[in-house]
Coordinates of C-alpha atoms and ligand atoms in Angstrom, one line a residue:
X1 CA 55.4 92.6 110.4
X2 CA 57.1 93.1 113.8
X3 CA 58.4 96.4 112.6
X4 CA 55.0 97.9 111.9
X5 CA 53.7 96.7 115.2
X6 CA 56.6 98.4 117.0
X7 CA 56.1 101.6 115.1
X8 CA 52.4 101.7 115.8
X9 CA 52.9 100.9 119.5
X10 CA 55.7 103.5 119.8
X11 CA 53.3 106.1 118.4
X12 CA 50.8 105.3 121.1
X13 CA 53.4 105.5 123.9
X14 CA 55.4 108.5 122.7
X15 CA 52.5 110.8 121.8
X16 CA 51.6 112.6 118.7
X17 CA 54.5 115.0 118.2
X18 CA 57.2 112.4 118.0
X19 CA 55.0 109.8 116.4
X20 CA 54.9 111.9 113.3
X21 CA 58.5 111.0 112.7
X22 CA 58.1 107.2 113.0
X23 CA 59.2 105.8 109.7
X24 CA 56.5 103.7 108.1
X25 CA 58.7 101.3 106.3
X26 CA 61.6 100.7 108.7
X27 CA 62.0 100.3 112.5
X28 CA 65.4 102.0 112.4
X29 CA 66.0 105.6 111.4
X30 CA 68.6 105.6 108.6
X31 CA 71.0 108.5 108.6
X32 CA 70.2 109.0 104.9
X33 CA 66.6 109.8 105.7
X34 CA 65.7 113.3 104.3
X35 CA 63.3 114.3 107.0
X36 CA 64.9 112.7 110.1
X37 CA 68.5 113.1 111.0
X38 CA 70.5 110.0 112.1
X39 CA 73.4 109.4 114.4
X40 CA 76.5 111.5 114.3
X41 CA 79.9 110.2 113.1
X42 CA 80.4 108.5 116.5
X43 CA 77.1 106.7 116.2
X44 CA 75.3 108.9 118.8
X45 CA 71.8 110.2 118.5
X46 CA 71.7 113.8 119.9
X47 CA 68.6 115.5 121.2
X48 CA 68.2 119.0 122.5
X49 CA 66.2 121.0 125.1
X50 CA 66.5 124.4 126.5
X51 CA 69.9 124.6 128.2
X52 CA 70.5 120.9 127.8
X53 CA 71.6 118.4 125.2
X54 CA 72.1 114.7 125.4
X55 CA 73.2 111.8 123.2
X56 CA 71.9 108.2 123.2
X57 CA 73.0 105.0 121.6
X58 CA 71.1 101.8 120.7
X59 CA 73.4 99.7 122.8
X60 CA 71.4 99.2 126.1
X61 CA 69.3 102.3 125.0
X62 CA 72.1 104.1 126.9
X63 CA 72.6 107.7 127.5
X64 CA 76.2 108.5 126.5
X65 CA 76.5 112.3 127.0
X66 CA 74.6 114.9 128.9
X67 CA 75.7 118.5 128.5
X68 CA 74.7 121.3 130.8
X69 CA 76.4 124.6 131.8
X70 CA 77.8 125.0 135.2
X71 CA 77.6 128.1 137.4
X72 CA 80.4 129.8 135.4
X73 CA 78.8 129.1 132.1
X74 CA 81.2 126.3 131.2
X75 CA 79.6 123.3 129.5
X76 CA 80.0 120.1 131.5
X77 CA 79.4 116.5 130.4
X78 CA 78.0 115.0 133.6
X79 CA 77.5 111.3 132.7
X80 CA 80.1 108.6 132.1
X81 CA 80.3 106.9 128.7
X82 CA 82.5 106.2 125.7
X83 CA 83.4 108.5 122.9
X84 CA 81.7 106.4 120.3
X85 CA 78.9 103.9 120.1
X86 CA 80.9 101.0 118.6
X87 CA 83.2 100.9 121.6
X88 CA 80.4 99.8 123.9
X89 CA 80.3 96.4 122.3
X90 CA 84.1 96.1 122.3
X91 CA 84.9 97.0 125.9
X92 CA 82.9 94.3 127.8
X93 CA 84.2 95.4 131.2
X94 CA 81.8 98.4 131.1
X95 CA 79.5 98.2 134.1
X96 CA 76.1 98.9 132.6
X97 CA 77.2 102.3 131.4
X98 CA 74.1 104.5 131.2
X99 CA 71.8 101.7 129.9
X100 CA 68.5 100.1 130.8
X101 CA 69.0 97.0 132.9
X102 CA 66.4 94.4 132.0
X103 CA 64.3 92.4 131.9
X104 CA 64.8 92.4 135.7
X105 CA 67.1 95.0 137.2
X106 CA 69.2 94.4 140.3
X107 CA 69.7 91.0 141.9
X108 CA 67.6 87.8 141.8
X109 CA 68.4 85.6 144.8
X110 CA 69.8 82.2 143.8
X111 CA 68.8 83.1 140.2
X112 CA 65.4 81.5 140.9
X113 CA 61.8 82.7 141.3
X114 CA 58.4 81.1 141.4
X115 CA 55.3 82.1 139.4
X116 CA 52.0 80.3 139.8
X117 CA 53.8 77.4 141.5
X118 CA 56.3 77.0 138.7
X119 CA 60.0 77.5 139.6
X120 CA 62.2 79.3 137.1
X121 CA 66.0 79.3 136.9
X122 CA 67.6 82.3 135.1
X123 CA 71.2 82.5 134.1
X124 CA 73.5 83.5 137.0
X125 CA 76.3 86.0 136.4
X126 CA 77.5 87.3 139.8
X127 CA 79.3 86.0 142.9
X128 CA 80.6 82.6 141.6
X129 CA 81.3 79.9 144.1
X130 CA 82.6 76.3 144.0
X131 CA 79.0 75.1 144.0
X132 CA 77.7 77.7 141.6
X133 CA 80.6 78.4 139.2
X134 CA 78.5 80.8 137.0
X135 CA 77.3 82.8 140.0
X136 CA 75.2 82.6 143.2
X137 CA 72.7 85.2 141.8
X138 CA 71.6 87.0 138.6
X139 CA 72.4 90.7 138.3
X140 CA 70.6 93.1 135.9
X141 CA 68.9 90.4 133.8
X142 CA 71.9 88.0 133.3
X143 CA 75.1 87.9 131.3
X144 CA 73.2 89.1 128.2
X145 CA 70.8 91.4 129.9
X146 CA 69.2 94.3 128.0
X147 CA 72.0 96.7 128.6
X148 CA 74.4 94.5 126.6
X149 CA 72.1 94.4 123.6
X150 CA 71.3 96.8 120.7
X151 CA 67.9 98.3 120.9
X152 CA 66.1 99.6 117.8
X153 CA 65.4 103.3 117.2
X154 CA 61.7 103.6 116.5
X155 CA 61.2 107.4 116.8
X156 CA 63.6 110.3 116.8
X157 CA 63.0 114.0 116.9
X158 CA 65.1 117.0 117.8
X159 CA 64.0 116.7 121.4
X160 CA 63.2 113.0 122.0
X161 CA 64.1 109.5 121.0
X162 CA 62.4 106.1 121.5
X163 CA 64.1 102.8 121.5
X164 CA 62.5 99.4 121.5
X165 CA 63.6 95.8 122.3
X166 CA 61.9 92.5 121.7
X167 CA 63.2 90.1 124.4
X168 CA 62.5 86.5 123.2
X169 CA 60.8 83.8 125.2
X170 CA 63.4 81.8 127.2
X171 CA 66.3 84.4 126.8
X172 CA 68.5 84.3 129.9
X173 CA 65.9 81.8 131.3
X174 CA 63.0 84.2 131.6
X175 CA 59.5 83.0 130.6
X176 CA 57.8 84.6 127.6
X177 CA 58.5 87.4 125.2
X178 CA 58.7 91.0 126.4
X179 CA 58.4 94.0 124.1
X180 CA 59.6 97.3 125.6
X181 CA 59.7 101.0 124.6
X182 CA 62.1 103.5 126.2
X183 CA 61.5 107.1 125.5
X184 CA 63.9 109.9 126.5
X185 CA 63.0 113.5 126.0
X186 CA 64.6 116.9 126.9
X187 CA 62.7 120.0 127.9
X188 CA 63.7 123.2 129.7
X189 CA 66.7 122.0 131.7
X190 CA 65.0 118.6 132.1
X191 CA 65.6 115.0 131.1
X192 CA 62.4 112.9 131.2
X193 CA 62.0 109.3 130.5
X194 CA 59.2 106.7 130.2
X195 CA 59.8 103.0 130.0
X196 CA 56.9 100.7 129.0
X197 CA 57.2 96.9 128.8
X198 CA 54.6 94.4 127.9
X199 CA 54.5 90.6 128.5
X200 CA 53.2 89.3 125.2
X201 CA 53.1 85.5 125.6
X202 CA 53.6 84.4 129.2
X203 CA 53.5 85.7 132.8
X204 CA 57.0 87.0 133.7
X205 CA 58.8 89.3 136.1
X206 CA 59.8 92.8 134.8
X207 CA 61.7 95.5 136.5
X208 CA 63.6 98.2 134.8
X209 CA 65.8 101.2 135.7
X210 CA 68.2 103.7 134.3
X211 CA 71.8 102.9 135.2
X212 CA 73.6 106.2 134.6
X213 CA 77.0 107.0 136.2
X214 CA 77.0 110.7 137.2
X215 CA 79.5 113.3 138.3
X216 CA 77.9 116.7 138.5
X217 CA 81.3 118.3 138.1
X218 CA 81.6 116.7 134.6
X219 CA 84.6 114.7 135.9
X220 CA 86.5 118.0 135.8
X221 CA 86.7 119.2 139.4
X222 CA 90.2 120.6 139.7
X223 CA 90.3 120.0 143.5
X224 CA 89.2 116.4 143.7
X225 CA 88.4 113.7 141.2
X226 CA 86.1 112.0 143.7
X227 CA 82.3 112.6 143.9
X228 CA 82.2 112.3 147.7
X229 CA 81.7 116.0 148.1
X230 CA 78.4 116.0 146.3
X231 CA 75.5 116.7 148.6
X232 CA 72.6 114.1 148.5
X233 CA 69.1 114.4 149.9
X234 CA 66.3 111.8 149.9
X235 CA 63.5 113.3 151.9
X236 CA 61.3 110.2 151.8
X237 CA 64.1 107.7 152.4
X238 CA 63.6 106.8 156.1
X239 CA 63.9 103.0 155.4
X240 CA 65.9 100.7 153.3
X241 CA 65.9 97.1 152.0
X242 CA 68.2 95.0 154.3
X243 CA 70.7 92.9 152.4
X244 CA 73.1 90.1 153.1
X245 CA 76.9 90.3 152.3
X246 CA 76.4 89.8 148.6
X247 CA 73.6 92.4 148.5
X248 CA 70.7 90.0 148.3
X249 CA 67.6 91.2 150.2
X250 CA 67.0 89.3 153.4
X251 CA 63.3 90.2 153.4
X252 CA 63.6 92.7 156.2
X253 CA 62.9 96.5 155.8
X254 CA 65.1 98.4 158.2
X255 CA 65.3 102.0 159.6
X256 CA 67.8 104.6 158.6
X257 CA 68.1 106.1 162.1
X258 CA 68.8 109.9 162.2
X259 CA 72.6 110.5 162.1
X260 CA 73.4 107.0 160.9
X261 CA 75.4 106.4 157.7
X262 CA 72.2 105.7 155.7
X263 CA 70.4 108.8 156.9
X264 CA 70.0 111.0 153.8
X265 CA 66.4 111.9 154.7
X266 CA 66.6 114.1 157.8
X267 CA 68.8 116.6 156.0
X268 CA 71.1 116.7 153.0
X269 CA 74.6 115.6 153.6
X270 CA 77.7 114.9 151.5
X271 CA 77.9 111.4 150.0
X272 CA 81.2 111.0 151.8
X273 CA 80.0 112.6 155.1
X274 CA 79.8 109.3 157.0
X275 CA 83.0 107.7 155.7
X276 CA 84.6 108.1 159.1
X277 CA 81.7 106.2 160.8
X278 CA 82.8 102.5 161.3
X279 CA 79.3 101.4 160.1
X280 CA 80.1 102.5 156.5
X281 CA 82.4 99.4 156.3
X282 CA 80.4 96.5 155.0
X283 CA 77.5 98.8 154.2
X284 CA 77.6 97.8 150.6
X285 CA 78.4 94.1 151.1
X286 CA 81.3 92.0 152.3
X287 CA 84.4 94.2 152.9
X288 CA 82.8 97.0 150.9
X289 CA 82.9 100.6 152.0
X290 CA 80.3 103.0 150.6
X291 CA 76.7 102.7 149.3
X292 CA 75.0 100.2 147.0
X293 CA 71.7 100.6 148.7
X294 CA 68.0 100.4 147.9
X295 CA 66.1 103.0 149.9
X296 CA 62.3 103.1 150.0
X297 CA 60.3 106.1 149.0
X298 CA 57.8 106.6 151.8
X299 CA 55.2 109.0 150.4
X300 CA 51.7 109.7 151.5
X301 CA 49.1 108.4 149.0
X302 CA 47.8 109.8 146.8
X303 CA 50.5 111.9 145.2
X304 CA 51.3 113.4 141.8
X305 CA 54.8 112.2 141.1
X306 CA 55.4 115.1 138.7
X307 CA 54.6 117.7 141.3
X308 CA 54.6 116.4 144.8
X309 CA 58.3 116.7 145.7
X310 CA 61.5 115.2 144.4
X311 CA 62.5 111.7 145.4
X312 CA 66.2 112.7 145.5
X313 CA 68.4 115.7 145.1
X314 CA 72.1 115.6 144.2
X315 CA 74.1 118.8 144.0
X316 CA 77.7 119.9 143.8
X317 CA 79.0 123.1 145.3
X318 CA 81.9 123.1 142.9
X319 CA 79.9 123.2 139.6
X320 CA 76.8 124.5 141.2
X321 CA 74.8 121.9 139.3
X322 CA 71.8 120.5 141.1
X323 CA 69.5 117.7 139.9
X324 CA 66.1 117.0 141.4
X325 CA 64.8 113.6 140.5
X326 CA 61.0 113.1 140.3
X327 CA 59.7 109.6 139.8
X328 CA 56.7 107.4 140.1
X329 CA 58.9 104.6 141.4
X330 CA 58.8 103.5 145.1
X331 CA 62.4 102.8 145.7
X332 CA 65.7 104.5 144.9
X333 CA 69.2 102.9 144.7
X334 CA 72.4 104.9 145.4
X335 CA 75.7 103.3 144.3
X336 CA 78.8 105.2 145.2
X337 CA 81.1 103.6 142.5
X338 CA 82.8 101.4 145.1
X339 CA 84.0 99.1 142.3
X340 CA 85.4 101.6 139.9
X341 CA 89.2 101.1 139.9
X342 CA 90.6 103.6 137.5
X343 CA 90.4 101.4 134.4
X344 CA 87.4 103.3 132.8
X345 CA 88.6 106.2 130.6
X346 CA 87.0 109.6 130.7
X347 CA 85.5 110.9 127.4
X348 CA 87.3 113.6 125.4
X349 CA 84.7 116.1 126.8
X350 CA 85.7 115.4 130.4
X351 CA 88.7 115.8 132.7
X352 CA 91.4 118.4 133.1
X353 CA 93.3 119.2 130.0
X354 CA 96.2 121.4 131.0
X355 CA 96.6 119.9 134.5
X356 CA 98.0 116.4 134.9
X357 CA 96.9 116.4 138.5
X358 CA 94.4 113.5 138.0
X359 CA 94.5 110.6 135.5
X360 CA 91.9 110.7 132.7
X361 CA 90.1 107.8 134.2
X362 CA 87.3 107.2 136.8
X363 CA 88.6 106.4 140.2
X364 CA 86.9 104.5 143.0
X365 CA 84.2 106.9 144.4
X366 CA 84.7 109.1 141.3
X367 CA 81.0 108.8 140.3
X368 CA 77.6 107.6 141.6
X369 CA 74.6 105.8 140.1
X370 CA 71.1 106.8 141.0
X371 CA 68.5 104.3 140.1
X372 CA 64.8 104.9 140.2
X373 CA 63.2 101.5 140.6
X374 CA 60.9 99.3 142.7
X375 CA 61.8 97.3 145.8
X376 CA 64.6 95.1 144.6
X377 CA 64.1 91.3 144.3
X378 CA 60.4 91.6 145.4
X379 CA 59.7 88.5 143.3
X380 CA 61.5 86.5 146.0
X381 CA 59.8 88.4 148.9
X382 CA 56.1 87.5 148.6
X383 CA 55.4 89.1 152.1
X384 CA 56.1 92.5 150.6
X385 CA 52.9 92.0 148.5
X386 CA 54.3 93.8 145.5
X387 CA 53.4 91.3 142.7
X388 CA 51.4 93.9 140.8
X389 CA 54.7 95.9 140.4
X390 CA 56.8 92.9 139.4
X391 CA 54.8 90.2 137.7
X392 CA 53.1 90.9 134.3
X393 CA 50.9 88.9 132.1
X394 CA 49.7 89.0 128.5
X395 CA 46.6 91.2 128.3
X396 CA 47.2 92.7 131.7
X397 CA 48.6 96.1 132.7
X398 CA 52.0 97.0 131.2
X399 CA 55.1 97.7 133.2
X400 CA 55.6 101.5 133.4
X401 CA 58.4 103.6 134.9
X402 CA 58.5 107.4 134.6
X403 CA 61.0 109.9 135.8
X404 CA 61.9 113.5 135.4
X405 CA 65.4 114.8 136.1
X406 CA 65.2 118.6 136.7
X407 CA 68.5 120.5 136.5
X408 CA 69.3 123.9 137.9
X409 CA 72.2 126.0 139.1
X410 CA 72.3 126.3 142.8
X411 CA 75.4 128.2 143.9
X412 CA 74.3 128.2 147.5
X413 CA 74.6 124.4 147.6
X414 CA 75.8 123.4 151.1
X415 CA 79.4 122.1 151.1
X416 CA 79.0 119.9 154.2
Ligands
NAG1 C1 66.7 121.6 118.1 O1 66.5 122.2 119.4 C2 67.4 123.1 119.8 C3 67.1 123.5 121.2 O2 65.8 123.8 121.4 C4 67.4 124.3 118.8 O3 68.3 125.3 119.1 C5 67.6 123.8 117.4 O4 67.4 124.8 116.5 C6 66.6 122.7 117.0 N1 67.0 122.1 115.8 C7 66.1 121.8 114.8 C8 66.6 121.2 113.6 O5 64.9 122.0 115.0
NAG2 C1 86.0 104.9 120.4 O1 86.1 105.3 121.7 C2 87.1 104.5 122.5 C3 86.9 104.9 123.9 O2 86.3 106.1 124.2 C4 88.4 104.8 121.9 O3 89.4 104.1 122.6 C5 88.5 104.4 120.4 O4 89.7 104.8 119.9 C6 87.4 105.1 119.7 N1 87.3 104.6 118.3 C7 87.1 105.4 117.3 C8 87.0 104.7 116.0 O5 86.9 106.6 117.4
NAG3 C1 75.5 97.0 118.2 O1 75.5 97.9 117.1 C2 76.9 98.4 116.9 C3 76.8 99.5 115.8 O2 76.1 99.1 114.7 C4 77.8 97.3 116.4 O3 79.1 97.7 116.2 C5 77.8 96.2 117.5 O4 78.5 95.1 117.1 C6 76.3 95.8 117.9 N1 76.5 95.1 119.2 C7 75.7 94.0 119.5 C8 75.9 93.4 120.8 O5 74.8 93.6 118.7
NAG4 C1 68.6 77.5 144.3 O1 68.6 77.1 143.0 C2 68.7 75.7 142.8 C3 68.7 75.4 141.3 O2 69.8 76.0 140.7 C4 67.5 75.0 143.5 O3 67.7 73.6 143.4 C5 67.4 75.4 144.9 O4 66.3 74.9 145.5 C6 67.4 76.9 145.1 N1 67.4 77.3 146.4 C7 66.5 78.1 147.0 C8 66.7 78.4 148.4 O5 65.5 78.5 146.4
NAG5 C1 89.4 125.4 139.3 O1 88.1 125.5 138.7 C2 87.4 126.7 139.1 C3 86.0 126.6 138.6 O2 85.9 126.3 137.2 C4 88.1 127.9 138.5 O3 87.5 129.1 138.9 C5 89.6 127.9 139.0 O4 90.3 128.9 138.4 C6 90.3 126.5 138.8 N1 91.6 126.5 139.4 C7 92.7 126.1 138.8 C8 93.9 126.1 139.6 O5 92.7 125.8 137.6
NAG6 C1 89.1 94.2 152.0 O1 89.3 95.4 151.2 C2 90.6 95.9 151.3 C3 90.6 97.2 150.6 O2 90.0 97.2 149.4 C4 91.6 94.9 150.7 O3 92.9 95.4 150.8 C5 91.5 93.6 151.5 O4 92.3 92.6 150.8 C6 90.1 93.1 151.5 N1 90.0 91.9 152.4 C7 89.4 90.8 152.0 C8 89.3 89.7 153.1 O5 88.9 90.6 150.9
NAG7 C1 70.0 125.2 147.0 O1 70.7 124.4 147.9 C2 70.4 124.6 149.3 C3 71.4 123.7 150.1 O2 71.1 122.4 149.8 C4 69.0 124.3 149.5 O3 68.7 124.6 150.9 C5 68.1 125.2 148.6 O4 66.7 124.9 148.8 C6 68.5 125.0 147.2 N1 67.7 126.0 146.3 C7 66.9 125.6 145.4 C8 66.2 126.7 144.6 O5 66.7 124.4 145.0
NAG8 C1 85.0 118.2 150.7 O1 84.2 118.3 151.9 C2 84.9 118.3 153.1 C3 83.9 118.3 154.2 O2 83.0 119.4 154.1 C4 85.9 119.5 153.1 O3 86.7 119.4 154.3 C5 86.8 119.4 151.9 O4 87.6 120.5 151.8 C6 86.0 119.3 150.6 N1 86.9 119.0 149.6 C7 86.8 119.6 148.4 C8 87.9 119.2 147.4 O5 85.9 120.3 148.1

């Protein structure tokens, strides 16, 4: 019963071309199917575009590989992940590696929120204290959030894949069932995605994102294994969400003054450009140096998110790879991998092979996460008046997130 509902709904959200491959009798695509290929020997579902290929796995609906050629024609795998799908469930230390955090991405203050006068407590999983041994807040949907669970493949073609999840009523303390569809597709040097989530039984908060760890040098730069020399530009990012020392929003929206550490809007600059400025210390929470920051996207309405300018651009002079991120979301989080500590292994497709200069692991600041999202923890900041983007009810509008990551080679990328 559920299966056919999912398949039918997936057909609606994915569109006619890929809907044709939705199997009528099963929600998962078996590898033995004659018409539709399944995962490879490592459990990865590969899709292809022009000049780009990527692999995805059911665990967290995660991207595990993204292949693109650098300015010398060498193929680079520019996202972090594991070599095989089964390892994601084994290595529990992985920090939301390429998955979809849900049902509510980022942090929920005190693990509580109120809807229609009813107070809800969700399962905490971060910043444990003596008073709150499980944690003072909830990060990315709780200890068993969506990116720790296996999604179901409901559609799969040569260029796109759709995953679904049914998140039961009460799971991690959230009210009501949520059904979601995540569609990834590749085009001409582009990676697009669309996330749709529906509250089917009760009013509930929903906020999703894509939590991909990037290194546009394919973790193979032979001069530095850090990503701090990547150049970052966020032309609409003049303001950010103010946070306390455990990264919980205070309710204030603050200015990224020109020349300050959080100014990525007045001009592009290297991610590590401001690391000599004393203000970078504590910028990502207590005793934390770097970025884990939610910037607002201040655009003039109305706009066409597909055409009217990218929300963020990241580029590396070393590989020449540039990505322009277009999105309908009104915030953008940059995390500079402040908590990587060299325990996460590179994939076989990454790193230096004949040069032992760097270990085959991801060091602190060796990557970055770029999350398209809405204003974080808005469910606890009613004065922001963003209920329509965060609270969803049966029969009401669905939650929708869309993004387009457009890659190019830009060998004139500024090094400073
Ligand atoms: C899949 O797409 C790629 C890139 O567009 C193409 O080279 C390949 O032939 C396609 N494979 C199939 C089975 O259609
Ligand atoms: C799966 O990948 C992990 C990490 O990338 C590796 O340690 C492990 O040996 C692999 N297992 C198999 C069966 O290939
Ligand atoms: C997810 O699926 C993989 C591959 O079938 C399996 O090894 C793993 O145990 C599953 N993990 C969870 C959390 O269900
Ligand atoms: C924090 O959560 C607890 C329940 O765990 C609740 O008693 C308390 O009122 C909440 N505090 C705030 C400020 O919402
Ligand atoms: C470093 O990488 C660049 C770009 O791929 C290459 O041109 C250069 O020869 C490499 N240098 C060494 C010492 O391997
Ligand atoms: C602050 O961070 C530094 C560097 O990571 C560490 O050595 C130090 O112990 C930390 N201090 C506190 C009070 O946590
Ligand atoms: C290439 O990068 C430079 C430096 O950031 C930028 O000014 C230029 O617009 C980029 N070119 C393209 C075509 O994106
Ligand atoms: C990184 O950028 C800085 C500042 O522009 C420059 O001094 C340094 O040589 C660069 N390092 C590498 C490895 O490209």
